[in-house]
Short mmCIF file of C-alpha atoms and ligand atoms in Angstrom, two decimals:
data_model
loop_
_atom_site.label_atom_id
_atom_site.label_comp_id
_atom_site.label_asym_id
_atom_site.label_seq_id
_atom_site.Cartn_x
_atom_site.Cartn_y
_atom_site.Cartn_z
CA UNK A 235 36.62 -64.40 -46.51
CA UNK A 236 40.28 -65.06 -47.19
CA UNK A 237 42.58 -64.59 -44.23
CA UNK A 238 45.09 -62.02 -45.48
CA UNK A 239 47.04 -62.16 -42.24
CA UNK A 240 49.66 -64.90 -41.94
CA UNK A 241 49.77 -64.58 -38.14
CA UNK A 242 46.07 -65.08 -37.36
CA UNK A 243 45.03 -68.64 -36.50
CA UNK A 244 41.72 -70.22 -35.69
CA UNK A 245 41.48 -72.08 -32.41
CA UNK A 246 41.77 -75.88 -32.43
CA UNK A 247 43.74 -78.64 -30.72
CA UNK A 248 46.81 -77.93 -32.80
CA UNK A 249 46.89 -74.16 -32.22
CA UNK A 250 46.13 -74.65 -28.54
CA UNK A 251 49.22 -76.84 -28.25
CA UNK A 252 51.28 -74.38 -30.25
CA UNK A 253 50.10 -71.45 -28.08
CA UNK A 254 50.99 -73.24 -24.86
CA UNK A 255 54.46 -74.03 -26.26
CA UNK A 256 54.98 -70.36 -27.22
CA UNK A 257 54.08 -69.22 -23.71
CA UNK A 258 56.26 -71.87 -22.06
CA UNK A 259 59.25 -70.75 -24.10
CA UNK A 260 58.94 -67.17 -22.81
CA UNK A 261 57.38 -65.77 -25.96
CA UNK A 262 54.14 -63.82 -26.37
CA UNK A 263 50.96 -64.10 -28.41
CA UNK A 264 47.70 -62.30 -29.09
CA UNK A 265 44.62 -63.73 -27.36
CA UNK A 266 40.92 -62.93 -27.40
CA UNK A 267 39.12 -62.09 -24.17
CA UNK A 268 35.51 -61.07 -23.62
CA UNK A 269 36.57 -57.43 -23.09
CA UNK A 270 39.32 -56.71 -25.62
CA UNK A 271 42.20 -58.70 -27.14
CA UNK A 272 45.33 -59.07 -25.02
CA UNK A 273 49.06 -59.49 -25.57
CA UNK A 274 49.86 -62.48 -23.36
CA UNK A 275 53.06 -63.72 -21.75
CA UNK A 276 54.18 -65.71 -18.70
CA UNK A 277 53.93 -63.39 -15.67
CA UNK A 278 56.70 -65.39 -13.95
CA UNK A 279 59.15 -64.95 -16.86
CA UNK A 280 61.28 -61.86 -17.18
CA UNK A 281 61.83 -62.58 -20.86
CA UNK A 282 58.08 -62.68 -21.56
CA UNK A 283 57.33 -59.57 -19.59
CA UNK A 284 60.12 -57.59 -21.25
CA UNK A 285 58.75 -58.62 -24.64
CA UNK A 286 55.30 -57.33 -23.73
CA UNK A 287 56.60 -53.89 -22.74
CA UNK A 288 58.82 -53.73 -25.80
CA UNK A 289 56.22 -54.76 -28.40
CA UNK A 290 53.59 -52.42 -26.90
CA UNK A 291 56.13 -49.60 -26.45
CA UNK A 292 54.63 -49.35 -22.97
CA UNK A 293 56.34 -47.20 -20.35
CA UNK A 294 57.81 -49.37 -17.59
CA UNK A 295 55.90 -47.46 -14.90
CA UNK A 296 52.54 -48.75 -16.14
CA UNK A 297 51.85 -52.17 -14.52
CA UNK A 298 50.17 -55.14 -16.21
CA UNK A 299 47.11 -57.22 -15.23
CA UNK A 300 47.80 -60.84 -14.30
CA UNK A 301 45.23 -63.39 -15.53
CA UNK A 302 44.25 -66.70 -13.92
CA UNK A 303 41.91 -69.61 -14.55
CA UNK A 304 40.48 -69.43 -11.02
CA UNK A 305 41.15 -67.95 -7.58
CA UNK A 306 43.02 -70.94 -6.21
CA UNK A 307 45.94 -70.25 -8.56
CA UNK A 308 46.17 -66.59 -7.50
CA UNK A 309 46.54 -67.39 -3.82
CA UNK A 310 50.30 -67.64 -3.90
CA UNK A 311 50.66 -64.29 -5.65
CA UNK A 312 48.27 -61.96 -3.78
CA UNK A 313 46.65 -61.64 -0.37
CA UNK A 314 42.91 -62.27 -0.55
CA UNK A 315 40.43 -60.28 1.55
CA UNK A 316 36.68 -60.47 2.20
CA UNK A 317 35.78 -57.91 -0.42
CA UNK A 318 37.70 -59.81 -3.04
CA UNK A 319 36.00 -63.09 -2.17
CA UNK A 320 32.56 -61.48 -2.37
CA UNK A 321 33.19 -59.91 -5.76
CA UNK A 322 34.92 -62.99 -7.09
CA UNK A 323 31.94 -65.14 -6.21
CA UNK A 324 29.54 -62.75 -7.89
CA UNK A 325 31.38 -61.66 -11.05
CA UNK A 326 34.12 -64.15 -11.95
CA UNK A 327 35.07 -65.29 -14.45
CA UNK A 328 34.21 -61.97 -16.03
CA UNK A 329 35.22 -58.43 -17.01
CA UNK A 330 36.51 -57.21 -13.65
CA UNK A 331 40.06 -56.67 -12.31
CA UNK A 332 41.06 -56.50 -8.65
CA UNK A 333 44.03 -54.68 -7.13
CA UNK A 334 45.28 -56.61 -4.11
CA UNK A 335 48.40 -56.61 -1.95
CA UNK A 336 51.21 -58.68 -3.35
CA UNK A 337 52.13 -61.86 -1.53
CA UNK A 338 55.81 -61.67 -0.54
CA UNK A 339 56.40 -65.20 -1.82
CA UNK A 340 55.07 -64.46 -5.29
CA UNK A 341 56.96 -65.44 -8.43
CA UNK A 342 55.43 -62.55 -10.38
CA UNK A 343 58.22 -60.47 -11.88
CA UNK A 344 58.49 -57.03 -10.30
CA UNK A 345 58.39 -55.46 -13.77
CA UNK A 346 54.82 -56.78 -14.14
CA UNK A 347 53.69 -54.58 -11.27
CA UNK A 348 56.08 -51.72 -12.09
CA UNK A 349 57.65 -52.26 -8.68
CA UNK A 350 54.39 -51.65 -6.78
CA UNK A 351 53.50 -53.77 -3.75
CA UNK A 352 50.12 -54.52 -5.31
CA UNK A 353 49.00 -56.76 -8.19
CA UNK A 354 46.06 -56.41 -10.57
CA UNK A 355 44.42 -59.79 -11.09
CA UNK A 356 41.65 -60.92 -13.43
CA UNK A 357 39.78 -64.10 -14.36
CA UNK A 358 38.73 -63.74 -17.99
CA UNK A 359 35.68 -65.50 -19.33
CA UNK A 360 36.44 -66.09 -23.02
CA UNK A 361 36.65 -69.83 -23.71
CA UNK A 362 39.94 -69.60 -25.67
CA UNK A 363 41.95 -67.81 -23.01
CA UNK A 364 40.42 -70.12 -20.40
CA UNK A 365 41.42 -73.20 -22.38
CA UNK A 366 45.00 -71.91 -22.42
CA UNK A 367 45.06 -70.90 -18.74
CA UNK A 368 43.89 -74.39 -17.87
CA UNK A 369 46.90 -75.93 -19.62
CA UNK A 370 49.69 -73.85 -18.03
CA UNK A 371 51.03 -73.62 -14.50
CA UNK A 372 51.77 -69.90 -14.55
CA UNK A 373 49.48 -66.86 -14.87
CA UNK A 374 49.39 -64.60 -17.91
CA UNK A 375 50.50 -61.00 -17.84
CA UNK A 376 48.22 -59.52 -20.47
CA UNK A 377 47.69 -55.86 -21.34
CA UNK A 378 45.39 -54.89 -24.17
CA UNK A 379 47.05 -55.80 -27.47
CA UNK A 380 47.61 -52.29 -28.82
CA UNK A 381 50.52 -49.89 -28.99
CA UNK A 382 50.70 -47.81 -25.81
CA UNK A 383 48.17 -44.93 -25.73
CA UNK A 384 46.21 -46.32 -28.67
CA UNK A 385 42.82 -47.97 -29.07
CA UNK A 386 42.30 -51.44 -27.61
CA UNK A 387 41.72 -54.13 -30.26
CA UNK A 388 38.38 -55.94 -30.45
CA UNK A 389 39.23 -58.40 -33.24
CA UNK A 390 42.20 -60.51 -34.29
CA UNK A 391 42.83 -58.30 -37.33
CA UNK A 392 42.95 -55.22 -35.08
CA UNK A 393 45.82 -56.89 -33.20
CA UNK A 394 47.61 -57.72 -36.46
CA UNK A 395 47.19 -54.11 -37.60
CA UNK A 396 48.67 -52.83 -34.33
CA UNK A 397 51.80 -54.98 -34.21
CA UNK A 398 52.32 -56.04 -37.85
CA UNK A 399 55.08 -58.67 -38.05
CA UNK A 400 56.19 -58.14 -34.43
CA UNK A 401 53.80 -60.80 -33.29
CA UNK A 402 53.85 -64.31 -34.73
CA UNK A 403 50.62 -65.79 -33.41
CA UNK A 404 47.19 -64.29 -32.78
CA UNK A 405 44.32 -66.63 -31.95
CA UNK A 406 41.06 -65.64 -33.55
CA UNK A 407 38.18 -65.59 -31.08
CA UNK A 408 35.81 -63.40 -33.04
CA UNK A 409 34.74 -59.91 -32.06
CA UNK A 410 35.19 -59.16 -28.35
CA UNK A 411 31.67 -59.23 -26.92
CA UNK A 412 32.09 -56.43 -24.40
CA UNK A 413 34.42 -54.27 -26.47
CA UNK A 414 35.91 -52.12 -23.69
CA UNK A 415 38.42 -53.03 -20.99
CA UNK A 416 37.52 -54.58 -17.63
CA UNK A 417 36.41 -52.57 -14.62
CA UNK A 418 39.48 -52.06 -12.38
CA UNK A 419 38.82 -51.99 -8.63
CA UNK A 420 41.26 -51.15 -5.89
CA UNK A 421 40.61 -53.43 -2.91
CA UNK A 422 43.70 -52.55 -0.87
CA UNK A 423 41.68 -50.06 1.22
CA UNK A 424 38.11 -48.73 0.89
CA UNK A 425 36.94 -50.20 -2.45
CA UNK A 426 37.37 -47.78 -5.34
CA UNK A 427 36.73 -48.03 -9.06
CA UNK A 428 39.93 -46.93 -10.80
CA UNK A 429 38.72 -47.69 -14.32
CA UNK A 430 34.96 -47.85 -15.02
CA UNK A 431 33.72 -50.74 -17.12
CA UNK A 432 30.65 -52.72 -18.09
CA UNK A 433 30.25 -53.93 -14.50
CA UNK A 434 29.36 -50.54 -13.04
CA UNK A 435 29.21 -48.90 -9.66
CA UNK A 436 25.49 -49.62 -9.21
CA UNK A 437 25.92 -53.32 -9.85
CA UNK A 438 28.93 -53.61 -7.54
CA UNK A 439 27.14 -51.58 -4.84
CA UNK A 440 24.72 -54.47 -4.43
CA UNK A 441 27.65 -56.50 -3.08
CA UNK A 442 29.74 -53.91 -1.22
CA UNK A 443 30.18 -50.20 -0.69
CA UNK A 444 32.26 -48.72 -3.48
CA UNK A 445 33.12 -45.29 -4.81
CA UNK A 446 34.51 -43.94 -8.03
CA UNK A 447 38.14 -42.84 -7.61
CA UNK A 448 38.54 -39.07 -7.77
CA UNK A 449 40.48 -37.65 -10.64
CA UNK A 450 43.75 -35.84 -10.07
CA UNK A 451 44.58 -37.99 -7.07
CA UNK A 452 48.05 -39.35 -7.09
CA UNK A 453 47.91 -41.82 -9.95
CA UNK A 454 47.00 -45.24 -8.61
CA UNK A 455 46.40 -46.69 -12.00
CA UNK A 456 48.17 -45.29 -15.04
CA UNK A 457 44.97 -46.24 -16.86
CA UNK A 458 43.85 -43.10 -15.11
CA UNK A 459 46.39 -41.12 -17.10
CA UNK A 460 44.47 -38.36 -18.76
CA UNK A 461 45.39 -39.16 -22.33
CA UNK A 462 44.78 -42.71 -23.45
CA UNK A 463 42.70 -44.83 -25.81
CA UNK A 464 43.42 -42.29 -28.49
CA UNK A 465 42.69 -42.76 -32.20
CA UNK A 466 45.30 -40.06 -32.82
CA UNK A 467 42.98 -37.42 -34.31
CA UNK A 468 41.14 -34.58 -32.56
CA UNK A 469 37.85 -35.51 -30.89
CA UNK A 470 35.13 -33.01 -29.92
CA UNK A 471 32.65 -34.21 -27.31
CA UNK A 472 29.02 -33.30 -26.53
CA UNK A 473 28.30 -31.99 -30.02
CA UNK A 474 24.78 -31.38 -31.35
CA UNK A 475 25.71 -31.20 -35.01
CA UNK A 476 28.86 -31.74 -37.00
CA UNK A 477 30.96 -30.30 -39.75
CA UNK A 478 30.25 -32.37 -42.90
CA UNK A 479 33.96 -32.79 -43.59
CA UNK A 480 34.39 -34.80 -40.41
CA UNK A 481 33.10 -37.96 -38.75
CA UNK A 482 30.17 -37.85 -36.32
CA UNK A 483 29.65 -40.54 -33.66
CA UNK A 484 26.02 -40.74 -32.56
CA UNK A 485 23.58 -42.83 -30.57
CA UNK A 486 19.80 -43.27 -30.84
CA UNK A 487 17.13 -43.62 -33.55
CA UNK A 488 17.30 -39.92 -34.45
CA UNK A 489 20.57 -40.44 -36.27
CA UNK A 490 20.99 -42.45 -39.45
CA UNK A 491 24.25 -44.05 -40.52
CA UNK A 492 25.81 -42.45 -43.58
CA UNK A 493 29.33 -41.92 -44.83
CA UNK A 494 30.05 -39.41 -42.07
CA UNK A 495 27.73 -40.65 -39.32
CA UNK A 496 28.49 -43.68 -37.19
CA UNK A 497 25.73 -44.82 -34.87
CA UNK A 498 26.90 -46.73 -31.76
CA UNK A 499 23.41 -48.07 -31.04
CA UNK A 500 20.20 -47.13 -32.85
CA UNK A 501 18.13 -48.35 -29.89
CA UNK A 502 20.27 -46.29 -27.46
CA UNK A 503 21.44 -49.44 -25.71
CA UNK A 504 24.55 -48.27 -23.84
CA UNK A 505 26.00 -51.76 -23.56
CA UNK A 506 25.77 -52.18 -27.33
CA UNK A 507 27.23 -48.69 -27.74
CA UNK A 508 30.24 -49.59 -25.57
CA UNK A 509 30.85 -52.73 -27.61
CA UNK A 510 30.91 -50.66 -30.82
CA UNK A 511 33.07 -47.76 -29.60
CA UNK A 512 36.61 -48.94 -30.45
CA UNK A 513 35.48 -50.64 -33.65
CA UNK A 514 34.00 -47.31 -34.73
CA UNK A 515 37.17 -45.37 -33.85
CA UNK A 516 39.18 -47.73 -36.04
CA UNK A 517 36.69 -47.53 -38.91
CA UNK A 518 36.77 -43.73 -38.84
CA UNK A 519 40.53 -43.68 -38.76
CA UNK A 520 40.82 -46.13 -41.64
CA UNK A 521 38.51 -43.95 -43.73
CA UNK A 522 40.96 -41.12 -43.27
CA UNK A 523 38.80 -38.61 -41.37
CA UNK A 524 40.82 -35.86 -39.75
CA UNK A 525 38.48 -35.06 -36.88
CA UNK A 526 35.71 -36.76 -34.88
CA UNK A 527 32.60 -35.12 -33.46
CA UNK A 528 30.71 -37.05 -30.79
CA UNK A 529 27.16 -36.51 -29.62
CA UNK A 530 26.45 -36.35 -25.87
CA UNK A 531 26.32 -39.88 -24.40
CA UNK A 532 24.07 -40.39 -21.32
CA UNK A 533 26.28 -40.69 -18.24
CA UNK A 534 24.65 -43.70 -16.64
CA UNK A 535 25.34 -47.44 -16.56
CA UNK A 536 27.78 -48.39 -19.35
CA UNK A 537 27.62 -44.74 -20.46
CA UNK A 538 29.97 -43.91 -17.57
CA UNK A 539 32.64 -46.20 -19.01
CA UNK A 540 32.03 -44.88 -22.53
CA UNK A 541 32.42 -41.27 -21.36
CA UNK A 542 35.56 -42.17 -19.43
CA UNK A 543 37.17 -43.55 -22.62
CA UNK A 544 35.86 -40.68 -24.77
CA UNK A 545 37.27 -38.06 -22.41
CA UNK A 546 40.67 -39.71 -22.39
CA UNK A 547 40.61 -40.11 -26.16
CA UNK A 548 39.74 -36.43 -26.54
CA UNK A 549 42.42 -35.15 -24.21
O1 TXA B 222 39.94 -56.04 -20.05
C1 TXA B 222 41.12 -55.92 -19.69
O2 TXA B 222 41.43 -55.62 -18.52
C2 TXA B 222 42.21 -56.18 -20.73
C3 TXA B 222 42.18 -57.66 -21.12
C4 TXA B 222 43.26 -58.02 -22.12
O3 TXA B 222 42.29 -58.46 -19.97
N1 TXA B 222 43.49 -55.78 -20.24
C5 TXA B 222 43.83 -54.48 -20.07
O4 TXA B 222 45.14 -54.29 -19.64
O5 TXA B 222 43.07 -53.56 -20.27
P1 TXA B 222 45.87 -52.87 -19.74
O6 TXA B 222 47.27 -53.16 -19.42
O7 TXA B 222 45.60 -52.27 -21.07
O8 TXA B 222 45.23 -52.05 -18.59
C6 TXA B 222 45.52 -52.39 -17.25
C7 TXA B 222 45.19 -51.28 -16.33
C8 TXA B 222 46.11 -50.12 -16.53
O9 TXA B 222 45.37 -48.94 -16.37
C9 TXA B 222 47.11 -50.29 -15.38
O10 TXA B 222 47.67 -49.09 -14.99
C10 TXA B 222 46.22 -50.85 -14.30
O11 TXA B 222 45.36 -51.73 -14.98
N2 TXA B 222 46.99 -51.59 -13.29
C11 TXA B 222 47.69 -52.74 -13.45
N3 TXA B 222 48.29 -53.10 -12.30
C12 TXA B 222 47.96 -52.18 -11.38
C13 TXA B 222 48.26 -51.98 -10.00
N4 TXA B 222 49.02 -52.85 -9.32
N5 TXA B 222 47.74 -50.91 -9.38
C14 TXA B 222 46.94 -50.05 -10.04
N6 TXA B 222 46.62 -50.17 -11.33
C15 TXA B 222 47.13 -51.22 -12.01
MG1 MG B 223 45.40 -50.91 -22.48
#
C-alpha cells in the first residue's frame, strides 16, 4: 500500500539516526510502543516538554510519563523502593508505569511532573523505542500521541491523523500489540492502581498487595479524570440491542460483524478485545456514525481496563 503520509517513516539505521538527532535538538516525534503510540521528547529539555504540551493541547496540570531503557538510568531521577524493585523484576520492560518520589537531584523538568514531587516512570518493550532509548543519555517524556481527551493512537497513521502537519516524524512500528495504555501504579504509599491496564490487579497481587484506587478521591492521576479517551460522540454502555442508525460494539460469537456491528473479539478473548477497542472507535468515527451503543463487557481481567476506558469515553 502506498504511504500517503509524508511524515511516516519505516524504521532503519538512517531513521534511527535521524530520530536521535531530532530528540537531541529538543524536538519531538511520534514513536510506537507496545501499548499505544507516544509523542516523545527529552524529559530534561524544557523546549521539548513545552512542545509536547502544545502539540497535544494538554493542560499543564496533567503530568507526563518518563520512559527509560532500564532501571539503572532512572535511579538519578526517582527514589526506588522494594515494591518497585519487585514489580520491575517481574514485569519490565512492559506495559506498566510506576509513580515514585522524585529524587531532589533530578534533571527532569518540573513541567513534566506538573510540579508534583512524584514521577511516573515506565520501561517500554517495543523494539523501536528501546533502540532509541539505548542511543540517548536522557529519558523520554512521552504521553499518548493524541490530542488531549481523545483516543490513543494504535498505528502510525492514527498519529498522523491526530496531529496532521504539526509533527514531522512518526516511526512506523505496526499496530500496537496491546492497544490500551499501561497500567499506572502509585508506589509512594500502599500500592494502588490508578489506571487499570492489561497487567491487572490479580496478576500484580501475586507479587504484592495492591488495591484499585477509589474514584472521587482527590485526583492523583489526571488519567482518572472522568471524561477522557473520548471519540467525541455519545456512547451508551451495557446495551442489549441497538438502534440500526447507530454503531454497535459487541463481543462474542453471538454477534456478527456488519456495517453497524463491530465485534471486539468473536471468541470473547478480553485481551484481544482491549487491543481492538481504540481501533474500533476510530473506524466508527471515520464512518460518520453519530452514536455508539456498546454491549456489556465482562468486568474481569482485561475487561476491567476496557470498562474503565468505556466509562470515561461515555462520560
Ligand atoms: O502506555 C502508556 O502509558 C503510554 C505510552 C506512550 O507509554 N503513555 C500514556 O501517557 O498513556 P499519558 O500521558 O497519555 O498518560 C499518563 C497518565 C496520565 O493519566 C497522567 O495523569 C498519569 O499518567 N501521571 C503521570 N505522572 C503522574 C504522577 N506523577 N502522578 C500521578 N499520575 C501521573
Ligand atoms: Mg493519554
